[in-house]
Every structure is written in C-alpha cells, then in structure tokens.
XYZ file of C-alpha atoms in Angstrom:
399
model
C 0.037 0.015 0.208
C 1.592 3.477 -0.774
C -0.809 5.723 0.609
C 0.106 7.018 4.514
C -1.896 6.063 7.040
C -2.876 9.853 7.842
C -4.030 9.718 4.454
C -6.610 6.708 4.934
C -7.439 8.217 8.431
C -9.131 11.075 6.659
C -11.422 9.073 4.748
C -15.544 9.038 6.371
C -16.350 6.005 7.898
C -18.539 5.624 5.215
C -16.671 5.323 1.876
C -14.304 3.477 4.243
C -16.725 0.688 4.505
C -17.346 0.954 0.808
C -14.412 0.093 -0.014
C -13.544 -3.232 2.304
C -16.797 -4.272 0.660
C -15.166 -4.657 -2.628
C -11.540 -4.924 -1.655
C -9.811 -8.905 -2.262
C -8.920 -10.612 0.812
C -5.385 -10.125 0.176
C -5.965 -6.570 0.119
C -7.753 -6.422 2.693
C -5.574 -7.851 5.432
C -2.778 -5.379 3.780
C -5.175 -2.014 4.319
C -6.414 -3.345 7.785
C -1.966 -2.292 9.076
C -2.745 0.855 7.563
C -4.390 2.626 10.883
C -6.469 1.666 14.110
C -9.502 2.988 11.998
C -8.977 1.083 8.783
C -7.480 -1.871 10.590
C -11.273 -1.606 12.109
C -13.777 -1.618 9.323
C -10.891 -4.076 8.007
C -11.766 -6.492 10.569
C -15.750 -6.004 10.097
C -15.100 -7.567 5.943
C -12.461 -9.767 6.541
C -14.488 -11.661 9.658
C -18.082 -11.433 8.013
C -18.019 -15.040 5.928
C -15.915 -17.114 7.288
C -15.681 -20.803 6.163
C -14.560 -23.357 7.588
C -12.886 -26.198 4.966
C -10.928 -28.693 6.963
C -11.750 -30.080 11.308
C -7.729 -28.327 11.516
C -8.546 -24.947 9.650
C -11.567 -24.911 11.429
C -10.055 -25.583 15.442
C -7.099 -22.439 14.501
C -10.672 -20.031 13.373
C -12.394 -21.295 16.655
C -8.908 -20.770 18.905
C -8.318 -17.177 17.171
C -12.564 -16.273 17.636
C -12.741 -17.671 21.474
C -9.823 -14.905 22.106
C -10.359 -11.421 19.987
C -14.105 -11.270 21.233
C -14.295 -7.799 18.126
C -13.963 -10.374 15.722
C -16.774 -13.074 16.701
C -19.035 -10.239 17.065
C -18.699 -9.788 13.001
C -19.051 -12.790 12.105
C -22.699 -12.917 10.230
C -21.918 -15.714 7.964
C -20.564 -19.475 8.807
C -19.809 -21.460 6.005
C -19.049 -25.251 7.462
C -17.410 -27.769 4.574
C -17.749 -31.657 4.627
C -14.900 -32.289 7.066
C -14.325 -35.603 9.172
C -14.912 -35.125 13.057
C -13.975 -38.137 13.720
C -10.819 -36.746 14.875
C -11.880 -34.717 16.746
C -10.651 -35.181 20.177
C -13.280 -34.164 22.853
C -11.107 -31.062 24.121
C -11.436 -29.967 20.595
C -15.388 -30.400 20.764
C -15.292 -27.851 23.463
C -13.463 -25.625 21.880
C -16.060 -25.322 19.140
C -18.702 -24.961 21.915
C -17.128 -22.088 23.401
C -16.543 -20.111 20.099
C -19.746 -20.670 18.486
C -21.159 -18.947 22.225
C -19.385 -16.253 21.194
C -21.187 -15.785 17.578
C -23.333 -13.165 19.242
C -24.732 -11.831 15.572
C -23.904 -14.432 13.104
C -27.249 -14.797 10.834
C -26.503 -17.576 8.737
C -25.720 -20.748 8.540
C -24.793 -22.593 5.820
C -23.393 -26.832 5.885
C -21.965 -29.023 2.274
C -24.741 -31.327 2.279
C -22.924 -33.709 2.764
C -22.028 -32.618 6.103
C -20.699 -34.811 9.435
C -20.040 -31.825 11.535
C -23.356 -30.842 11.150
C -24.070 -32.865 13.945
C -21.383 -31.017 16.145
C -23.059 -27.536 15.806
C -26.678 -29.171 15.892
C -27.462 -28.710 19.474
C -25.478 -24.533 20.292
C -28.294 -22.421 19.470
C -27.408 -18.980 17.784
C -30.102 -16.209 18.766
C -29.314 -14.437 16.020
C -29.802 -16.752 12.877
C -32.015 -15.942 10.763
C -30.983 -18.308 7.400
C -29.613 -21.986 7.469
C -28.693 -24.627 4.774
C -28.206 -28.371 6.670
C -28.613 -31.473 5.831
C -31.272 -33.930 6.483
C -30.141 -35.795 9.640
C -31.430 -37.188 12.437
C -30.518 -34.219 14.409
C -32.078 -31.792 11.787
C -35.361 -31.003 13.685
C -33.840 -30.197 16.816
C -32.004 -27.783 15.639
C -34.729 -26.207 13.827
C -36.966 -26.385 17.013
C -33.794 -23.950 18.883
C -33.857 -21.540 16.398
C -37.171 -20.734 16.385
C -37.027 -17.631 14.459
C -35.676 -18.324 11.119
C -36.300 -16.402 8.545
C -35.334 -18.901 5.441
C -35.004 -22.545 6.061
C -32.948 -24.779 3.484
C -33.241 -29.037 4.377
C -31.026 -30.931 1.500
C -32.287 -34.397 1.545
C -28.639 -36.819 1.832
C -27.682 -39.739 -0.398
C -28.061 -42.642 1.075
C -29.246 -41.258 4.782
C -31.214 -42.804 6.859
C -34.693 -41.475 8.086
C -37.177 -42.631 10.140
C -41.108 -42.782 7.974
C -42.514 -40.587 10.775
C -41.829 -38.430 13.781
C -44.486 -38.543 15.982
C -44.749 -35.855 18.429
C -42.961 -33.776 16.565
C -44.186 -30.267 16.045
C -41.821 -27.087 14.501
C -42.986 -23.624 15.529
C -41.516 -20.959 12.617
C -43.773 -18.092 13.467
C -41.338 -15.630 10.847
C -40.519 -17.925 8.268
C -40.559 -16.341 4.962
C -38.691 -19.338 2.556
C -39.321 -23.259 2.875
C -36.898 -25.200 0.924
C -37.132 -29.116 1.784
C -38.794 -32.551 1.860
C -42.198 -33.466 2.449
C -41.485 -35.033 6.021
C -40.122 -31.456 7.509
C -43.060 -29.584 5.776
C -45.255 -31.039 7.058
C -44.279 -30.938 10.823
C -43.614 -27.075 10.876
C -46.027 -24.795 12.234
C -45.496 -21.561 10.341
C -47.428 -18.185 10.370
C -48.520 -15.990 8.289
C -44.895 -14.573 6.541
C -45.223 -18.004 5.405
C -44.845 -17.199 1.463
C -42.335 -19.083 -0.747
C -42.364 -22.845 -0.496
C -40.663 -25.700 -2.494
C -41.292 -28.905 -1.645
C -39.232 -32.601 -2.218
C -42.189 -34.986 -2.427
C -41.509 -38.719 -2.878
C -37.495 -37.748 -4.104
C -35.408 -40.676 -4.613
C -33.329 -39.238 -2.073
C -36.457 -40.741 0.311
C -37.252 -43.831 0.278
C -41.251 -43.291 1.234
C -43.496 -40.340 -0.654
C -46.089 -38.211 2.097
C -49.449 -38.128 0.139
C -49.455 -34.157 -1.452
C -52.568 -32.281 -1.442
C -51.866 -33.092 3.224
C -48.234 -30.924 2.679
C -50.282 -28.051 1.729
C -53.121 -28.073 4.014
C -50.497 -28.490 7.270
C -48.981 -25.681 5.379
C -50.996 -23.316 5.201
C -53.037 -24.597 8.710
C -51.108 -22.218 10.827
C -52.232 -19.016 8.686
C -49.378 -18.407 6.285
C -50.217 -17.296 2.445
C -48.044 -18.649 0.043
C -46.706 -16.841 -3.116
C -44.717 -19.158 -5.025
C -45.432 -22.791 -4.790
C -42.397 -25.605 -5.998
C -42.907 -29.024 -5.947
C -40.277 -31.924 -7.322
C -41.995 -35.002 -6.916
C -41.470 -38.146 -8.764
C -45.561 -38.733 -9.784
C -48.133 -36.843 -11.193
C -50.771 -36.156 -8.604
C -53.459 -35.008 -10.110
C -55.023 -33.618 -5.844
C -52.183 -31.260 -6.108
C -53.400 -28.199 -8.173
C -57.008 -28.825 -6.532
C -54.818 -28.696 -3.203
C -53.691 -25.207 -4.046
C -56.573 -23.382 -6.083
C -58.231 -24.729 -1.913
C -55.623 -23.531 0.472
C -53.739 -21.563 -1.499
C -55.463 -18.967 -4.021
C -53.530 -16.225 -4.277
C -50.163 -17.963 -5.157
C -48.747 -15.873 -8.411
C -46.207 -18.988 -8.989
C -46.642 -22.480 -8.899
C -43.675 -24.876 -10.007
C -43.684 -28.426 -10.569
C -40.916 -30.664 -11.736
C -41.520 -34.100 -12.426
C -38.530 -36.018 -11.286
C -38.866 -39.626 -12.440
C -41.720 -39.871 -15.325
C -41.791 -43.898 -15.420
C -42.944 -43.816 -11.423
C -46.348 -41.693 -12.234
C -49.406 -43.912 -12.752
C -50.992 -40.699 -14.801
C -50.023 -38.787 -17.767
C -49.025 -35.374 -18.230
C -51.991 -34.860 -20.031
C -54.078 -36.000 -17.542
C -52.749 -33.789 -15.131
C -52.962 -30.634 -16.643
C -56.257 -31.993 -17.072
C -56.402 -31.536 -13.549
C -54.297 -27.898 -13.702
C -57.267 -26.426 -16.476
C -60.070 -27.681 -13.844
C -59.386 -25.290 -10.978
C -56.629 -22.942 -12.754
C -59.787 -20.132 -13.185
C -59.621 -20.631 -9.016
C -55.894 -18.449 -9.063
C -56.550 -15.323 -9.947
C -53.726 -13.797 -8.770
C -51.208 -16.259 -10.730
C -48.548 -15.041 -13.152
C -45.949 -17.948 -14.259
C -47.150 -21.468 -13.734
C -43.980 -24.008 -14.654
C -44.871 -28.004 -15.509
C -41.637 -29.532 -16.366
C -40.726 -32.925 -16.215
C -37.966 -34.777 -17.787
C -36.958 -35.813 -21.301
C -34.996 -38.263 -22.900
C -33.300 -38.631 -25.601
C -33.946 -36.411 -28.691
C -37.537 -34.489 -28.938
C -38.458 -34.638 -33.527
C -39.430 -31.846 -34.589
C -43.295 -33.148 -35.781
C -44.188 -34.931 -32.443
C -42.696 -31.861 -30.698
C -45.278 -29.636 -33.111
C -48.200 -31.536 -32.103
C -47.372 -30.853 -28.835
C -47.065 -26.477 -30.175
C -50.663 -27.207 -31.098
C -51.776 -28.563 -27.705
C -50.375 -26.438 -25.570
C -51.068 -23.674 -27.150
C -54.620 -24.028 -27.358
C -54.531 -24.477 -23.558
C -52.350 -21.396 -22.429
C -54.802 -19.438 -24.264
C -58.148 -20.551 -22.666
C -55.417 -20.327 -19.707
C -55.331 -16.448 -20.508
C -59.134 -15.706 -20.584
C -59.461 -17.467 -17.737
C -56.108 -15.504 -15.314
C -55.336 -12.632 -16.802
C -52.656 -12.157 -14.634
C -51.133 -14.911 -16.461
C -47.436 -13.778 -17.913
C -45.692 -17.265 -18.132
C -46.109 -20.833 -18.826
C -43.589 -24.073 -18.807
C -44.795 -26.719 -20.344
C -43.684 -30.385 -21.285
C -42.618 -29.591 -24.166
C -40.182 -28.168 -22.797
C -41.639 -24.730 -23.921
C -41.805 -20.996 -22.351
C -45.342 -19.487 -23.571
C -44.428 -15.778 -22.892
C -47.355 -12.826 -23.244
C -47.941 -10.312 -24.970
C -48.988 -7.692 -21.797
C -52.512 -6.467 -22.261
C -53.974 -8.906 -24.764
C -54.900 -12.450 -24.745
C -51.570 -13.601 -27.489
C -48.605 -16.088 -26.325
C -45.234 -16.995 -28.043
C -43.634 -19.651 -28.116
C -39.856 -19.815 -26.251
C -37.453 -22.885 -26.261
C -36.644 -23.679 -22.774
C -33.133 -23.967 -23.212
C -32.933 -20.145 -25.217
C -31.205 -22.228 -28.233
C -31.420 -20.456 -31.538
C -32.470 -23.925 -33.723
C -35.377 -24.664 -30.574
C -36.937 -20.815 -30.912
C -36.573 -20.854 -35.329
C -38.213 -24.514 -34.645
C -41.327 -22.692 -32.513
C -41.467 -19.748 -34.342
C -41.807 -21.150 -37.802
C -44.656 -23.267 -35.758
C -46.262 -19.910 -34.826
C -45.938 -18.558 -38.018
C -47.534 -21.711 -39.933
C -50.526 -21.656 -37.543
C -51.287 -18.030 -38.409
C -51.008 -18.812 -42.244
C -54.088 -21.852 -41.558
C -56.085 -19.365 -39.546
C -57.452 -16.130 -40.993
C -58.846 -15.624 -36.931
C -54.885 -15.576 -35.330
C -53.445 -13.239 -38.101
C -56.302 -10.778 -37.298
C -56.170 -11.164 -33.689
C -51.966 -10.684 -33.956
C -52.101 -8.047 -36.302
C -50.943 -4.731 -35.990
C -51.626 -4.001 -32.592
C -47.184 -3.203 -31.669
C -43.654 -4.124 -32.861
C -43.732 -7.720 -32.389
C -46.903 -8.117 -34.297
C -44.878 -5.233 -37.220
C -42.340 -7.874 -37.408
C -44.652 -10.962 -37.303
C -46.403 -9.590 -40.436
C -43.222 -9.204 -42.346
C -41.912 -12.515 -41.710
C -45.487 -13.682 -42.760
C -44.720 -11.978 -46.021
C -41.461 -12.518 -46.482
C -41.849 -16.625 -45.484
C -44.677 -16.149 -49.126
C -47.173 -17.361 -46.184
C -49.701 -14.866 -47.089
C-alpha cells in the first residue's frame, strides 16, 4: 500500500466501508495494517463470512474467535464444509462449542450437503440466526426447534441417509418463517405463521424411500395462516390432487412450479395432470407464472413437438382467458409461452433459449398463423412485435 496511514484516516468511515466491501481478502489484510480506523473497518469485512473447509482450519479459527471477542462479533455468516469429525477429540469439541457461543450476531449458517460436522453444531443455539442451509439428519428437527426465529430454511436430503418414515409427536413452530426449501417430512411438521410465502417441497424424491400424500402437505403448511405466493413441488409422479389442493388452500399464489424428476413412477400421464390443472386454474386469479416440467429422454423430434405445441397453444390461450394475470407458462414440450402485455396472445420460446429451438417454435407459430385468418387478425398490427410477425409472414410468402 503506497497511501500513508494519515491519508486513510482522512477518509470518512462510510467511504472506507464501501472500499473495504469491494476489496479482495489479501488487500483487506494489507489495508487493515495502515491505521487503527482502517483496521476496525476491515476486520468487519474479513470476518463477515467465515468458511471452514476442514477440521484443522476450523480449530485454528475457533481459537481466534475465542480469544478475540471483537472478531467474533463481526461474524455474520458461517460456511461449514464436509470435514471428518472423527479426528476431533473431546477437547476440540469443547472449543467448537465455546467459539460458537461467541458468535452473538451470526445470522446465516450454511453446511455442505453431506456435512458430517452438522452433528457438532446441532445442539448449539445461535440467537441471531435467520437463515440456514442444513442437511437432513436425525439432528435436523432438534436444530430447527432451537431456532424458532428463522426466516429462511433450506433442508437438503442426503443420499443414502437414514431417516424414519414418520416423526410422531414433533412440531416445529416458526412464526417468522418466510421461505422453506426441503423434503415433505419436514414441511409437514413446521408450524409457520402468515409470513411464509415461498415454499419448495421435495416430495417422494428418489433420495427418500417414501412419499407423503401431496395435498396433505399444502394443507398442513397453510393451516397456520401462511399465505403462499410461490410454490415449487419436486415430485416423482403426477398427482392430480395437487392443483385442487393449491386452489383450495393457497388461492393467492402467484407462481407454481411442478417438476417431475422420474416419469417412470407416474400412475397418470402428464396430459391427465394438466387436465386437473385446467379444471381449477380459474380459481388462481393472481397466478402469473406456471411451470409444469418433466425429465425428457432422447432428442425431441420435430413432428411430435409440433403436435405438442398445437395442443399447448390452445391450452395457454384458454388459461389466459380465465386468468388475466397469467404471463408465463412452461409446459412439457420444454416451451415457455410468453404473453404479450395487455393481450391474450402467447408466443413460444425454447426453454434453453437455443437458436435452433427458437427457430422451430417460431416457424410453427407462423405456420399456425398462416392457417388461421382469425389468428392473423388477433396477432395483427397491434405493436412492434406484431409488425415483425407480419413482415416475417410476408417474406416467407405465407400470406
């Protein structure tokens, strides 16, 4: 650093804080040595996020936090890697607990998906914790029960992790919960308040050996007064009871995504599932985004795709009539149907935004316009996009 310490001391603390917020870790360490004022500012950024990649590094860090209360108070986020806890002796475990009790202002904690170290932290209470990403283990419920003020919870199912099929007599009150992502067996036992608006449920995942009845989860979550706005369901089969349950318990939802990860386990087809959506979608008047996706196998052939596009086109236009707020529809043809503002007019876009995929869909749309005079009139000279469409039709000699 070439700037003298007296020059740094002349900077307002707010400006120093902005500079430190953009600096790299190695630059922060150098800047912290220039003056006491810059040291105090830089320490807040150096210790704001603590990443513990392995057990040895963790013990060294914990000793620093124990001996330096000022640094401990700066920690806002803790990221814990997948380090082996077998090498940690009883004395080391005591260091972990003492160090964690120093983190008065810790607001976020993030564990690796397969983190064995989670067990070490599950019995510790962090009074300021608001966000957590934790693995699904036998300690998960106890950890959540210790932190009723969490605003965002992410629970990651762990591959081959043992988990009982039921959790009898367990309830997890979370009056401040705003967002939840995790398996159904946790979703059904949390008691969220009205603040919960965003939920992603992993239901019957291949990572878990069981499947909860999908409608009962929505019922359980909304029973506490939660007003769901975004619902994302990760399923392994199409359940025709899902959308009637959403319509009954979360009619104000603005975004719904149902993602089928394993079509081979479905008892009904995607067409039957979409029919169940068609029956109740009029009840979801605030719905803006609807995604129904499934894992596809092999290359999509042009002719079957054209048939899917034709069916979906009629479907989204019908849904657009029933739900004026509906703007985006993602359907099993891997097409996103985008609505032109103010009109019940949808245009298809490839989900991967590939040029080839978009060309196929646009060519299909122009062919559909060519074959339907009423559609040509509806897609007429209403805006710039429509004028572009008309030019495309004219240049390809469709009209």
